[in-house]
């Protein structure tokens, strides 16, 4: 890989009398300020990626090494670096420690900000949730817990806390009204100020860590707006959680803080470490689980996880959790979110019931993912411009339904804490542990489970900050508690059965709270398809280490059931749904699939634009740069000789062309060549020790002129001669990644994952025959899955087959490294080559039902509007006739007079 000259080399070349591109003098040089501005502009263009494009990790790594190897430019630092003896050794040691310590300072600062923001979000969320039920007369800013803290330790009620109204209908109306106000506020702010703040954000962050550029997604504005609207969305009562959005908020904090340091601002590699560590801290503060956060970042977020990244994630999660614990927003003095004390051990006869809970978790995850994608397809098709109305409608429906059920009315975090408790530890809330009310509780828990599943399916993905972790845990907890009550009832009905021989006769045998705990773990694992992280998070949440083996059994069964449906967790499915260029981990592939063993020649693009190194008009290059959306171009020797010379990126080529066109006396028919490239090491030096500058030959003249490196090998005129040749060879990457056309697709996918190139050239004995990008590989995967589903459908039923995803549309783009301008985009502008459009114009399951319901609602609303309009017209018409009757004589006179 060869790069343009460093700034020091450029300065030395210009000192020797070479001209700059801007001053226009034939024999002068530009000022020092102009040279520095030009160098800063070039550095910015060299590292800049266009929005919705992908990062070339190989180029970024080499550029980072080049920046690190540059010597210091400050005179004092240069003199200190050259100092000999013990003082020089101490200085160099201190400087190395400062450079290495900067990363830990940044990580610690990010952790502190994440901890503070998490504490504020938690306090505001709790206060807003309590406002829906009533207010504190001693201080409107107090939550119900603090308002009644001195009177009732459990916070069950006191005279200082007033509900909205004396009767339940008034309280119900206030509950619904506050839910509508909160949802409207959240959706309105998100839509008008930061559209990227909607949703969970985990899918997009996974793609960003994989190299996908989404400018503004991790900006300061997104952080503030999402941090402001997240409490409103949670307090509105929607069936959503704050843990997923907390990860987005934390990553936005990490990105914003790191941008203040130039060392991180210019490097995507270092920024990826910061964002990965921030994601770990986000999970840590959301669940109070620092180790779980680190494991989440390893298992779910980043595919290229190194030991250095792991240590940074560990420190960031530790600092963030310590900051949150120091602030202690709930004044509990404990780090765990749901403190339980399961002092009774489990029994082997309970394992079948644990397996049942695991099966439910796997089926729940598959069900919610399948139908939520269909709801997302309907939302994108019909509700893209009605985000505020949708959020308010969902909040009102949720409030109306939830108020009728005790397990839906509570905040989900409070409900989880209640269901996890032992009956002997203050968990008998409203008869939850009473045998006389067990069937009533079973009915309430079953209704809460079914209703919340439906609410999660339709609510997750609406245009407010929303997560799915805690709602899934709440669903699992209600189902698990229901199973626990049934098992306890079975034991009480048959205490002498051999099945329960292991139970002590004088002590409680079944603990229903443990079943709620295991159910929460099962549904969390089913929706995310992760195992180890879920187990650790649940232990750090509750401290229930006694149930290590049952939790592992439940997680294993959930994973086994979930894998039967394939496709990965909700984050992976949303990535496919939106068509993001993201390759899954290798362990998620089915290597037995024949599609992975076929040669790359079946996937590569053949119709590509290649630049000839022997010569191409500069005007033509400018037109190619302006009129195409390619992110780079292969360079070959000539039109007849397709031998690969290298690859040039579009940003660098655009910069070089702009500089060349500002050259004085540039010929209108100037020819651009890519023949000269800088050597990796000095091969030949002039008298002053600098590299000899290659000559640029001008046609029809015997002679040569020197080239200015500051112009990217742009030739200069001498004595009135026109510049007719421009050599941009220094911008060519001479070592692009190349593979043979016979290379299996599986190996190429491993190259993309492990090395992270933007494009791989395909060469046959050194000659260019095509190229392949990540999007080509993903498009091929979707196409093969589409063919496979068609074959299965044709073999099983005559029904017209559908794509493997509810709306996958396979487009055939003949572009390489393509931007977003030529692709179908959704409301937020990113490329969606696999975007949801059913090829047959039909839906799937729930999507069909939503389509029919939407059509009926549209017709019914139109009819109702017509009836209202006709009624209003008839009323206003009668009034008009009466007025006309009262003044008929005058009106007749006027008409006759006219």
CSV table of N, CA, C and O in Angstrom, one decimal, residues 200 202-203 206 296 299-300 361-362 364-370 372-373 460 468-469 472 522-531 534 558-559 561-578 582 584-585 587-588 805:
chain,number,residue,atom,x,y,z
A,200,UNK,N,-34.8,0.9,18.6
A,200,UNK,CA,-33.8,0.4,19.6
A,200,UNK,C,-32.4,0.9,19.3
A,200,UNK,O,-31.7,1.5,20.2
A,202,UNK,N,-29.8,-1.1,18.3
A,202,UNK,CA,-28.8,-2.1,18.4
A,202,UNK,C,-28.4,-2.7,17.0
A,202,UNK,O,-27.3,-2.9,16.7
A,203,UNK,N,-29.4,-2.8,16.2
A,203,UNK,CA,-29.1,-3.3,14.8
A,203,UNK,C,-28.2,-2.4,14.1
A,203,UNK,O,-27.2,-2.8,13.5
A,206,UNK,N,-24.6,-2.5,15.5
A,206,UNK,CA,-23.9,-3.7,15.0
A,206,UNK,C,-23.3,-3.5,13.7
A,206,UNK,O,-22.2,-3.8,13.4
A,296,UNK,N,-22.0,-9.2,26.6
A,296,UNK,CA,-23.0,-8.8,25.5
A,296,UNK,C,-22.2,-8.2,24.4
A,296,UNK,O,-22.5,-8.5,23.2
A,299,UNK,N,-20.5,-11.2,22.6
A,299,UNK,CA,-21.3,-12.2,22.0
A,299,UNK,C,-22.3,-11.7,20.9
A,299,UNK,O,-22.6,-12.3,20.0
A,300,UNK,N,-22.6,-10.4,21.1
A,300,UNK,CA,-23.7,-9.9,20.2
A,300,UNK,C,-23.2,-8.7,19.3
A,300,UNK,O,-23.6,-8.6,18.2
A,361,UNK,N,-39.8,-20.1,26.0
A,361,UNK,CA,-39.0,-19.0,25.6
A,361,UNK,C,-38.5,-19.1,24.1
A,361,UNK,O,-38.5,-18.1,23.4
A,362,UNK,N,-38.2,-20.3,23.6
A,362,UNK,CA,-37.8,-20.4,22.2
A,362,UNK,C,-39.0,-20.1,21.3
A,362,UNK,O,-38.8,-19.5,20.3
A,364,UNK,N,-41.6,-18.3,22.0
A,364,UNK,CA,-41.9,-16.9,22.1
A,364,UNK,C,-41.1,-16.1,21.2
A,364,UNK,O,-41.5,-15.2,20.5
A,365,UNK,N,-39.7,-16.3,21.2
A,365,UNK,CA,-38.8,-15.6,20.4
A,365,UNK,C,-39.1,-15.7,18.9
A,365,UNK,O,-39.2,-14.7,18.2
A,366,UNK,N,-39.4,-17.0,18.5
A,366,UNK,CA,-39.7,-17.2,17.1
A,366,UNK,C,-41.0,-16.5,16.7
A,366,UNK,O,-41.1,-15.9,15.6
A,367,UNK,N,-42.0,-16.6,17.5
A,367,UNK,CA,-43.3,-16.0,17.3
A,367,UNK,C,-43.2,-14.5,17.1
A,367,UNK,O,-43.7,-13.9,16.2
A,368,UNK,N,-42.6,-13.9,18.1
A,368,UNK,CA,-42.5,-12.4,18.1
A,368,UNK,C,-41.7,-11.9,17.0
A,368,UNK,O,-42.1,-10.9,16.3
A,369,UNK,N,-40.6,-12.5,16.7
A,369,UNK,CA,-39.8,-12.1,15.6
A,369,UNK,C,-40.5,-12.2,14.2
A,369,UNK,O,-40.5,-11.2,13.4
A,370,UNK,N,-41.2,-13.3,14.0
A,370,UNK,CA,-41.9,-13.5,12.8
A,370,UNK,C,-43.0,-12.4,12.6
A,370,UNK,O,-43.1,-11.8,11.5
A,372,UNK,N,-43.5,-9.6,14.3
A,372,UNK,CA,-43.1,-8.2,14.4
A,372,UNK,C,-42.5,-7.7,13.1
A,372,UNK,O,-42.7,-6.6,12.7
A,373,UNK,N,-41.9,-8.6,12.3
A,373,UNK,CA,-41.4,-8.3,11.0
A,373,UNK,C,-42.5,-8.0,10.0
A,373,UNK,O,-42.4,-7.1,9.2
A,460,UNK,N,-43.2,-2.7,19.3
A,460,UNK,CA,-41.7,-2.7,19.1
A,460,UNK,C,-41.5,-2.2,17.6
A,460,UNK,O,-41.9,-2.9,16.7
A,468,UNK,N,-36.8,-4.1,23.6
A,468,UNK,CA,-37.6,-5.4,23.7
A,468,UNK,C,-37.1,-6.3,24.8
A,468,UNK,O,-37.6,-7.3,25.0
A,469,UNK,N,-36.0,-5.9,25.5
A,469,UNK,CA,-35.4,-6.8,26.5
A,469,UNK,C,-36.3,-7.0,27.7
A,469,UNK,O,-36.7,-8.1,28.0
A,472,UNK,N,-39.7,-8.6,27.1
A,472,UNK,CA,-39.6,-10.1,27.0
A,472,UNK,C,-39.4,-10.7,28.3
A,472,UNK,O,-40.0,-11.8,28.6
A,522,UNK,N,-35.5,-17.2,29.9
A,522,UNK,CA,-35.9,-18.0,28.7
A,522,UNK,C,-36.3,-17.0,27.6
A,522,UNK,O,-35.9,-17.1,26.5
A,523,UNK,N,-37.2,-16.1,27.9
A,523,UNK,CA,-37.7,-15.2,26.9
A,523,UNK,C,-36.7,-14.2,26.5
A,523,UNK,O,-36.6,-13.8,25.3
A,524,UNK,N,-35.8,-13.8,27.4
A,524,UNK,CA,-34.7,-12.9,27.0
A,524,UNK,C,-33.8,-13.6,26.0
A,524,UNK,O,-33.3,-13.1,25.0
A,525,UNK,N,-33.5,-14.9,26.3
A,525,UNK,CA,-32.6,-15.7,25.4
A,525,UNK,C,-33.3,-16.0,24.1
A,525,UNK,O,-32.7,-16.0,23.0
A,526,UNK,N,-34.7,-16.2,24.1
A,526,UNK,CA,-35.4,-16.5,22.9
A,526,UNK,C,-35.5,-15.3,21.9
A,526,UNK,O,-35.4,-15.5,20.7
A,527,UNK,N,-35.5,-14.1,22.4
A,527,UNK,CA,-35.7,-13.0,21.5
A,527,UNK,C,-34.3,-12.5,21.1
A,527,UNK,O,-34.2,-11.9,20.0
A,528,UNK,N,-33.2,-12.8,21.8
A,528,UNK,CA,-31.9,-12.3,21.4
A,528,UNK,C,-31.1,-13.4,20.8
A,528,UNK,O,-30.0,-13.1,20.2
A,529,UNK,N,-31.4,-14.7,21.1
A,529,UNK,CA,-30.6,-15.8,20.6
A,529,UNK,C,-29.2,-15.9,21.2
A,529,UNK,O,-28.3,-16.3,20.5
A,530,UNK,N,-29.0,-15.4,22.4
A,530,UNK,CA,-27.8,-15.4,23.1
A,530,UNK,C,-27.9,-16.2,24.4
A,530,UNK,O,-29.0,-16.3,24.9
A,531,UNK,N,-26.9,-16.8,24.8
A,531,UNK,CA,-27.0,-17.8,25.9
A,531,UNK,C,-26.1,-17.4,27.2
A,531,UNK,O,-26.7,-17.1,28.2
A,534,UNK,N,-27.0,-14.0,28.7
A,534,UNK,CA,-28.3,-14.0,29.5
A,534,UNK,C,-28.1,-14.7,30.8
A,534,UNK,O,-28.7,-14.1,31.8
A,558,UNK,N,-33.9,-23.3,25.4
A,558,UNK,CA,-34.4,-22.1,24.6
A,558,UNK,C,-33.5,-22.0,23.3
A,558,UNK,O,-34.1,-21.8,22.2
A,559,UNK,N,-32.2,-22.1,23.4
A,559,UNK,CA,-31.4,-22.0,22.3
A,559,UNK,C,-31.7,-23.1,21.3
A,559,UNK,O,-31.7,-22.9,20.0
A,561,UNK,N,-34.5,-24.8,20.8
A,561,UNK,CA,-35.8,-24.6,20.2
A,561,UNK,C,-35.7,-23.4,19.2
A,561,UNK,O,-36.2,-23.5,18.1
A,562,UNK,N,-35.0,-22.3,19.6
A,562,UNK,CA,-34.9,-21.2,18.7
A,562,UNK,C,-34.1,-21.5,17.4
A,562,UNK,O,-34.5,-21.0,16.3
A,563,UNK,N,-33.1,-22.3,17.5
A,563,UNK,CA,-32.3,-22.7,16.3
A,563,UNK,C,-33.1,-23.5,15.3
A,563,UNK,O,-32.7,-23.5,14.1
A,564,UNK,N,-34.2,-24.1,15.7
A,564,UNK,CA,-35.0,-24.8,14.8
A,564,UNK,C,-35.7,-23.9,13.8
A,564,UNK,O,-36.1,-24.3,12.7
A,565,UNK,N,-35.8,-22.6,14.2
A,565,UNK,CA,-36.5,-21.6,13.3
A,565,UNK,C,-35.5,-20.8,12.5
A,565,UNK,O,-35.8,-20.2,11.5
A,566,UNK,N,-34.2,-20.8,13.0
A,566,UNK,CA,-33.1,-20.1,12.2
A,566,UNK,C,-33.3,-18.6,12.2
A,566,UNK,O,-34.2,-18.0,12.7
A,567,UNK,N,-32.4,-17.9,11.5
A,567,UNK,CA,-32.5,-16.5,11.2
A,567,UNK,C,-31.9,-15.6,12.3
A,567,UNK,O,-31.7,-14.4,12.0
A,568,UNK,N,-31.5,-16.1,13.4
A,568,UNK,CA,-30.9,-15.2,14.4
A,568,UNK,C,-31.9,-14.5,15.3
A,568,UNK,O,-33.1,-14.7,15.1
A,569,UNK,N,-31.4,-13.6,16.1
A,569,UNK,CA,-32.2,-12.9,17.0
A,569,UNK,C,-32.9,-11.7,16.3
A,569,UNK,O,-32.8,-11.5,15.1
A,570,UNK,N,-33.6,-10.9,17.2
A,570,UNK,CA,-34.4,-9.8,16.6
A,570,UNK,C,-33.5,-8.8,16.0
A,570,UNK,O,-33.8,-8.2,14.9
A,571,UNK,N,-32.3,-8.6,16.5
A,571,UNK,CA,-31.4,-7.6,15.9
A,571,UNK,C,-30.9,-8.0,14.5
A,571,UNK,O,-30.8,-7.2,13.6
A,572,UNK,N,-30.5,-9.3,14.4
A,572,UNK,CA,-30.1,-9.8,13.1
A,572,UNK,C,-31.2,-9.8,12.1
A,572,UNK,O,-31.0,-9.5,10.9
A,573,UNK,N,-32.4,-10.1,12.5
A,573,UNK,CA,-33.5,-10.1,11.6
A,573,UNK,C,-33.9,-8.7,11.1
A,573,UNK,O,-34.2,-8.5,10.0
A,574,UNK,N,-33.7,-7.7,12.0
A,574,UNK,CA,-34.0,-6.3,11.6
A,574,UNK,C,-32.9,-5.8,10.6
A,574,UNK,O,-33.1,-5.0,9.8
A,575,UNK,N,-31.7,-6.3,10.8
A,575,UNK,CA,-30.6,-6.0,9.9
A,575,UNK,C,-30.9,-6.5,8.5
A,575,UNK,O,-30.8,-5.8,7.5
A,576,UNK,N,-31.4,-7.7,8.4
A,576,UNK,CA,-31.8,-8.3,7.1
A,576,UNK,C,-33.0,-7.5,6.5
A,576,UNK,O,-33.1,-7.3,5.3
A,577,UNK,N,-33.9,-7.2,7.4
A,577,UNK,CA,-35.2,-6.6,7.0
A,577,UNK,C,-34.8,-5.2,6.4
A,577,UNK,O,-35.4,-4.8,5.3
A,578,UNK,N,-33.9,-4.5,6.9
A,578,UNK,CA,-33.6,-3.2,6.4
A,578,UNK,C,-32.5,-3.2,5.3
A,578,UNK,O,-32.2,-2.2,4.7
A,582,UNK,N,-24.2,-6.3,6.2
A,582,UNK,CA,-23.6,-6.9,7.4
A,582,UNK,C,-23.6,-8.4,7.3
A,582,UNK,O,-24.6,-9.0,6.9
A,584,UNK,N,-23.0,-12.0,9.0
A,584,UNK,CA,-23.2,-12.6,10.3
A,584,UNK,C,-21.9,-13.3,10.7
A,584,UNK,O,-21.0,-13.5,9.8
A,585,UNK,N,-21.8,-13.8,11.9
A,585,UNK,CA,-20.7,-14.5,12.4
A,585,UNK,C,-20.6,-15.9,11.7
A,585,UNK,O,-21.6,-16.4,11.2
A,587,UNK,N,-20.2,-18.8,12.8
A,587,UNK,CA,-20.9,-19.9,13.5
A,587,UNK,C,-22.4,-19.9,13.2
A,587,UNK,O,-23.1,-20.9,13.5
A,588,UNK,N,-22.9,-18.9,12.5
A,588,UNK,CA,-24.3,-18.9,12.1
A,588,UNK,C,-24.5,-19.4,10.7
A,588,UNK,O,-25.7,-19.3,10.2
A,805,UNK,N,-37.8,-13.4,3.8
A,805,UNK,CA,-38.2,-12.3,4.8
A,805,UNK,C,-39.5,-11.7,4.3
A,805,UNK,O,-39.8,-11.7,3.1
